[in-house]
Amino acid sequence: MHKVVRPKMLYFGTPVVLISTLNPDGSPNLAPMSSAWWLGDTCQLGMSSRSRTVENLAREGECVLNLPSQTLVAAVDRLALLTGSDPVPPYKAAMGYRHEPRKFEAAGLTPVPADLVKPPRALECPVHLEARVREIRRIGGEDSHLAAIETQVVRVHIDEALMMPREGDYIDPQLWQPLIMSFCDFFGLGGTPLLPSRLARAWRPPVAAS
Ligand SMILES: Cc1cc2nc3c(=O)[nH]c(=O)nc-3n(C[C@H](O)[C@H](O)[C@H](O)COP(=O)(O)O)c2cc1C
């Protein structure tokens, strides 16, 4: 039996992204978000247009999408009720958010320069995607404050420890342990793959041993 419900949130479980952007004074902002999906070389982001991040993306047109592993859950959680916006929007202040101009320090993460964009990468995250904004669209109804942001990933950095030995530029899915936000809670991926994937065999043909 199914029941018709009206959930407040529709995050069904997507990887957490720490998105770094540049503030107007040139300092870095770092914000957790999880409404993100990838296709080809693009990443689509869904964010509140009232966030400092979207303001920064609209002005600067650049970001780094840092993907934390499960082990970084405490760092992500430290950013949860922070905003780079000053003053804090009233709806966020009412929920307990505070302004934090030094988000990397607050999270305990290390900013390191990116190659092609100005915002820094978060060193401790195993995946860094340098990206440029292609389009920002308002989505939702009349009174919506939601934005859909299309970005193009222009450079990919992966922790070598996650790469498949001998193979091309493949991440080993058994080593990659993304942090997942499902509704408002943090999860990892459960242990081993459930069954051999046909897609993996078709898309990742074995490389002949040398
Ligand atoms: C794990 C996690 C996931 C989040 N996902 C989103 C999201 O997908 N979209 C969004 O607008 N806000 C999301 N938020 C809330 C933002 O992080 C929050 O609005 C934050 O204040 C943005 O920072 P900024 O104002 O400095 O840009 C998420 C928060 C957490 C902790």
Tab-separated table of C-alpha atoms and ligand atoms in Angstrom:
chain	number	residue	atom	x	y	z
A	1	MET	CA	0.000	0.000	0.000
A	2	HIS	CA	1.223	3.493	-0.814
A	3	LYS	CA	0.114	6.664	0.913
A	4	VAL	CA	-0.135	10.143	-0.619
A	5	VAL	CA	2.064	12.507	1.389
A	6	ARG	CA	3.413	16.052	1.073
A	7	PRO	CA	7.051	15.897	2.262
A	8	LYS	CA	8.702	19.205	3.079
A	9	MET	CA	11.972	18.087	1.495
A	10	LEU	CA	12.668	16.083	-1.660
A	11	TYR	CA	16.308	15.121	-1.285
A	12	PHE	CA	16.142	11.423	-2.075
A	13	GLY	CA	19.841	10.842	-1.611
A	14	THR	CA	22.498	12.605	-3.610
A	15	PRO	CA	26.215	13.190	-3.033
A	16	VAL	CA	27.211	16.173	-0.948
A	17	VAL	CA	29.176	18.843	-2.815
A	18	LEU	CA	31.199	21.564	-1.116
A	19	ILE	CA	31.076	24.404	-3.578
A	20	SER	CA	33.751	27.037	-3.344
A	21	THR	CA	33.189	30.459	-4.884
A	22	LEU	CA	34.751	33.891	-4.493
A	23	ASN	CA	33.136	36.625	-2.384
A	24	PRO	CA	33.127	40.249	-3.626
A	25	ASP	CA	36.241	40.981	-1.511
A	26	GLY	CA	38.102	38.062	-3.119
A	27	SER	CA	37.909	35.775	-0.070
A	28	PRO	CA	36.638	32.214	-0.615
A	29	ASN	CA	33.177	31.003	0.363
A	30	LEU	CA	32.483	27.295	0.873
A	31	ALA	CA	28.937	25.922	1.051
A	32	PRO	CA	27.521	22.412	1.327
A	33	MET	CA	24.875	21.503	-1.200
A	34	SER	CA	23.530	18.244	-2.544
A	35	SER	CA	21.060	18.965	-5.351
A	36	ALA	CA	23.640	18.175	-7.994
A	37	TRP	CA	23.825	15.856	-10.954
A	38	TRP	CA	26.279	15.266	-13.757
A	39	LEU	CA	25.923	14.519	-17.454
A	40	GLY	CA	28.797	14.608	-19.918
A	41	ASP	CA	31.063	17.452	-18.862
A	42	THR	CA	28.269	19.409	-17.201
A	43	CYS	CA	27.110	19.585	-13.621
A	44	GLN	CA	23.645	20.925	-12.829
A	45	LEU	CA	23.239	22.554	-9.437
A	46	GLY	CA	20.024	23.428	-7.624
A	47	MET	CA	20.407	26.158	-5.009
A	48	SER	CA	18.515	28.890	-3.260
A	49	SER	CA	19.076	32.167	-5.086
A	50	ARG	CA	19.206	33.766	-1.635
A	51	SER	CA	22.513	32.025	-0.884
A	52	ARG	CA	25.837	33.831	-1.031
A	53	THR	CA	26.997	31.031	-3.327
A	54	VAL	CA	24.489	31.829	-6.092
A	55	GLU	CA	25.278	35.545	-5.838
A	56	ASN	CA	28.958	34.667	-6.202
A	57	LEU	CA	28.305	32.336	-9.143
A	58	ALA	CA	26.248	34.987	-10.950
A	59	ARG	CA	28.964	37.613	-10.469
A	60	GLU	CA	32.148	35.564	-10.924
A	61	GLY	CA	30.966	32.690	-13.135
A	62	GLU	CA	33.352	30.176	-11.554
A	63	CYS	CA	33.461	27.589	-8.811
A	64	VAL	CA	35.089	24.397	-7.617
A	65	LEU	CA	32.811	21.447	-6.845
A	66	ASN	CA	34.587	19.562	-4.050
A	67	LEU	CA	33.215	16.094	-3.327
A	68	PRO	CA	33.813	15.024	0.280
A	69	SER	CA	34.168	11.390	1.296
A	70	GLN	CA	32.229	9.945	4.232
A	71	THR	CA	35.192	10.588	6.520
A	72	LEU	CA	34.644	14.347	6.128
A	73	VAL	CA	31.111	14.290	7.522
A	74	ALA	CA	32.063	16.313	10.630
A	75	ALA	CA	33.660	19.046	8.497
A	76	VAL	CA	30.539	19.247	6.322
A	77	ASP	CA	28.313	19.381	9.369
A	78	ARG	CA	30.329	22.289	10.801
A	79	LEU	CA	29.328	24.305	7.703
A	80	ALA	CA	25.651	23.370	7.927
A	81	LEU	CA	24.306	26.464	9.683
A	82	LEU	CA	26.709	29.016	8.235
A	83	THR	CA	26.291	31.494	5.426
A	84	GLY	CA	28.632	33.863	3.680
A	85	SER	CA	25.729	36.349	3.474
A	86	ASP	CA	25.981	39.429	5.685
A	87	PRO	CA	23.434	40.299	6.939
A	88	VAL	CA	22.007	36.809	7.354
A	89	PRO	CA	18.649	36.621	5.521
A	90	PRO	CA	15.872	36.720	8.152
A	91	TYR	CA	14.493	33.292	7.214
A	92	LYS	CA	17.942	31.793	7.819
A	93	ALA	CA	18.530	33.748	11.036
A	94	ALA	CA	15.244	32.327	12.330
A	95	MET	CA	16.615	28.810	11.719
A	96	GLY	CA	19.830	29.556	13.649
A	97	TYR	CA	22.190	30.347	10.757
A	98	ARG	CA	25.036	32.782	11.372
A	99	HIS	CA	27.349	34.721	9.088
A	100	GLU	CA	30.823	33.202	8.730
A	101	PRO	CA	33.358	34.952	6.492
A	102	ARG	CA	36.021	32.236	6.985
A	103	LYS	CA	34.255	29.034	6.010
A	104	PHE	CA	37.357	26.968	5.198
A	105	GLU	CA	38.732	27.670	8.680
A	106	ALA	CA	35.335	26.983	10.286
A	107	ALA	CA	35.168	23.599	8.570
A	108	GLY	CA	38.820	22.757	9.260
A	109	LEU	CA	39.532	22.366	5.543
A	110	THR	CA	42.527	23.660	3.593
A	111	PRO	CA	42.145	25.951	0.553
A	112	VAL	CA	44.598	25.205	-2.254
A	113	PRO	CA	44.745	27.000	-5.609
A	114	ALA	CA	42.822	25.650	-8.590
A	115	ASP	CA	44.443	25.557	-12.040
A	116	LEU	CA	41.887	27.267	-14.281
A	117	VAL	CA	39.433	29.080	-11.974
A	118	LYS	CA	39.938	31.553	-9.146
A	119	PRO	CA	38.046	29.876	-6.254
A	120	PRO	CA	40.234	27.444	-4.296
A	121	ARG	CA	39.943	23.667	-4.031
A	122	ALA	CA	39.346	21.995	-0.657
A	123	LEU	CA	42.475	19.854	-0.245
A	124	GLU	CA	40.949	17.156	1.994
A	125	CYS	CA	38.171	16.309	-0.522
A	126	PRO	CA	39.240	13.469	-2.836
A	127	VAL	CA	37.507	14.965	-5.895
A	128	HIS	CA	37.794	18.557	-7.139
A	129	LEU	CA	35.907	19.702	-10.232
A	130	GLU	CA	36.860	23.133	-11.510
A	131	ALA	CA	33.819	24.553	-13.277
A	132	ARG	CA	32.491	27.595	-15.128
A	133	VAL	CA	28.869	28.766	-15.111
A	134	ARG	CA	27.013	28.394	-18.398
A	135	GLU	CA	23.543	29.473	-17.361
A	136	ILE	CA	21.557	30.391	-14.272
A	137	ARG	CA	17.783	29.971	-14.514
A	138	ARG	CA	15.099	30.656	-11.973
A	139	ILE	CA	12.993	27.550	-11.385
A	140	GLY	CA	9.752	26.866	-9.546
A	141	GLY	CA	6.658	29.036	-9.266
A	142	GLU	CA	6.168	32.795	-9.071
A	143	ASP	CA	7.393	33.152	-5.503
A	144	SER	CA	10.235	30.644	-5.860
A	145	HIS	CA	13.773	31.494	-4.769
A	146	LEU	CA	15.298	28.459	-6.453
A	147	ALA	CA	17.936	28.590	-9.154
A	148	ALA	CA	19.139	25.919	-11.564
A	149	ILE	CA	22.766	26.496	-12.429
A	150	GLU	CA	24.405	24.757	-15.353
A	151	THR	CA	28.159	24.529	-15.058
A	152	GLN	CA	30.798	23.127	-17.347
A	153	VAL	CA	33.537	21.151	-15.651
A	154	VAL	CA	36.847	22.311	-17.091
A	155	ARG	CA	39.338	20.375	-14.948
A	156	VAL	CA	39.084	17.262	-12.776
A	157	HIS	CA	41.423	16.422	-9.883
A	158	ILE	CA	41.156	12.993	-8.228
A	159	ASP	CA	43.046	11.639	-5.232
A	160	GLU	CA	45.400	9.051	-6.747
A	161	ALA	CA	44.482	6.583	-4.014
A	162	LEU	CA	41.010	6.256	-5.608
A	163	MET	CA	42.225	5.463	-9.113
A	164	MET	CA	42.096	1.980	-10.601
A	165	PRO	CA	45.587	0.530	-10.970
A	166	ARG	CA	46.798	0.155	-14.566
A	167	GLU	CA	43.521	1.384	-16.045
A	168	GLY	CA	42.826	4.676	-17.791
A	169	ASP	CA	41.331	7.604	-15.905
A	170	TYR	CA	38.828	5.506	-13.958
A	171	ILE	CA	37.909	5.926	-10.326
A	172	ASP	CA	37.580	2.589	-8.523
A	173	PRO	CA	33.945	2.572	-7.352
A	174	GLN	CA	34.879	0.246	-4.486
A	175	LEU	CA	37.272	2.856	-3.111
A	176	TRP	CA	35.104	5.935	-3.692
A	177	GLN	CA	33.018	6.474	-0.586
A	178	PRO	CA	30.882	9.565	-1.258
A	179	LEU	CA	29.016	11.326	1.489
A	180	ILE	CA	25.304	11.166	0.711
A	181	MET	CA	22.627	13.495	2.020
A	182	SER	CA	19.257	11.765	2.136
A	183	PHE	CA	16.492	14.106	3.232
A	184	CYS	CA	18.322	15.930	6.060
A	185	ASP	CA	20.631	13.110	7.185
A	186	PHE	CA	24.110	11.973	6.202
A	187	PHE	CA	24.792	8.494	4.828
A	188	GLY	CA	27.574	6.571	3.160
A	189	LEU	CA	27.230	3.834	0.586
A	190	GLY	CA	26.622	0.408	2.021
A	191	GLY	CA	29.544	-2.078	1.748
A	192	THR	CA	29.989	-4.158	-1.367
A	193	PRO	CA	28.232	-3.875	-4.750
A	194	LEU	CA	24.943	-5.756	-4.809
A	195	LEU	CA	25.506	-7.654	-8.055
A	196	PRO	CA	27.906	-7.441	-11.033
A	197	SER	CA	26.728	-4.470	-13.098
A	198	ARG	CA	26.115	-4.999	-16.812
A	199	LEU	CA	26.727	-1.306	-17.406
A	200	ALA	CA	30.180	-1.485	-15.788
A	201	ARG	CA	31.165	-4.368	-18.103
A	202	ALA	CA	29.937	-2.533	-21.214
A	203	TRP	CA	31.373	0.880	-20.381
A	204	ARG	CA	34.647	-0.135	-18.738
A	205	PRO	CA	36.183	-2.869	-20.890
A	206	PRO	CA	39.133	-4.633	-19.212
A	207	VAL	CA	42.595	-3.387	-20.207
A	208	ALA	CA	44.950	-6.131	-21.463
A	209	ALA	CA	47.675	-6.930	-18.886
A	210	SER	CA	51.082	-5.563	-19.906
B	1	LIG	C1	24.569	18.584	3.403
B	1	LIG	C2	23.863	19.831	2.974
B	1	LIG	C3	23.270	19.886	1.730
B	1	LIG	C4	22.637	21.054	1.295
B	1	LIG	N1	22.093	21.081	0.039
B	1	LIG	C5	21.588	22.230	-0.441
B	1	LIG	C6	21.125	22.308	-1.785
B	1	LIG	O1	21.181	21.335	-2.528
B	1	LIG	N2	20.644	23.504	-2.226
B	1	LIG	C7	20.593	24.611	-1.413
B	1	LIG	O2	20.154	25.672	-1.860
B	1	LIG	N3	21.043	24.559	-0.133
B	1	LIG	C8	21.533	23.407	0.371
B	1	LIG	N4	22.001	23.361	1.658
B	1	LIG	C9	21.931	24.584	2.470
B	1	LIG	C10	23.096	25.549	2.192
B	1	LIG	O3	24.320	24.947	2.574
B	1	LIG	C11	22.878	26.850	2.973
B	1	LIG	O4	21.872	27.595	2.337
B	1	LIG	C12	24.127	27.694	3.130
B	1	LIG	O5	23.834	28.771	4.009
B	1	LIG	C13	24.657	28.243	1.836
B	1	LIG	O6	25.807	28.995	2.134
B	1	LIG	P1	26.046	30.430	1.477
B	1	LIG	O7	24.868	31.304	1.859
B	1	LIG	O8	27.337	30.909	2.089
B	1	LIG	O9	26.113	30.215	0.021
B	1	LIG	C14	22.593	22.193	2.135
B	1	LIG	C15	23.176	22.125	3.399
B	1	LIG	C16	23.790	20.958	3.828
B	1	LIG	C17	24.418	20.926	5.196
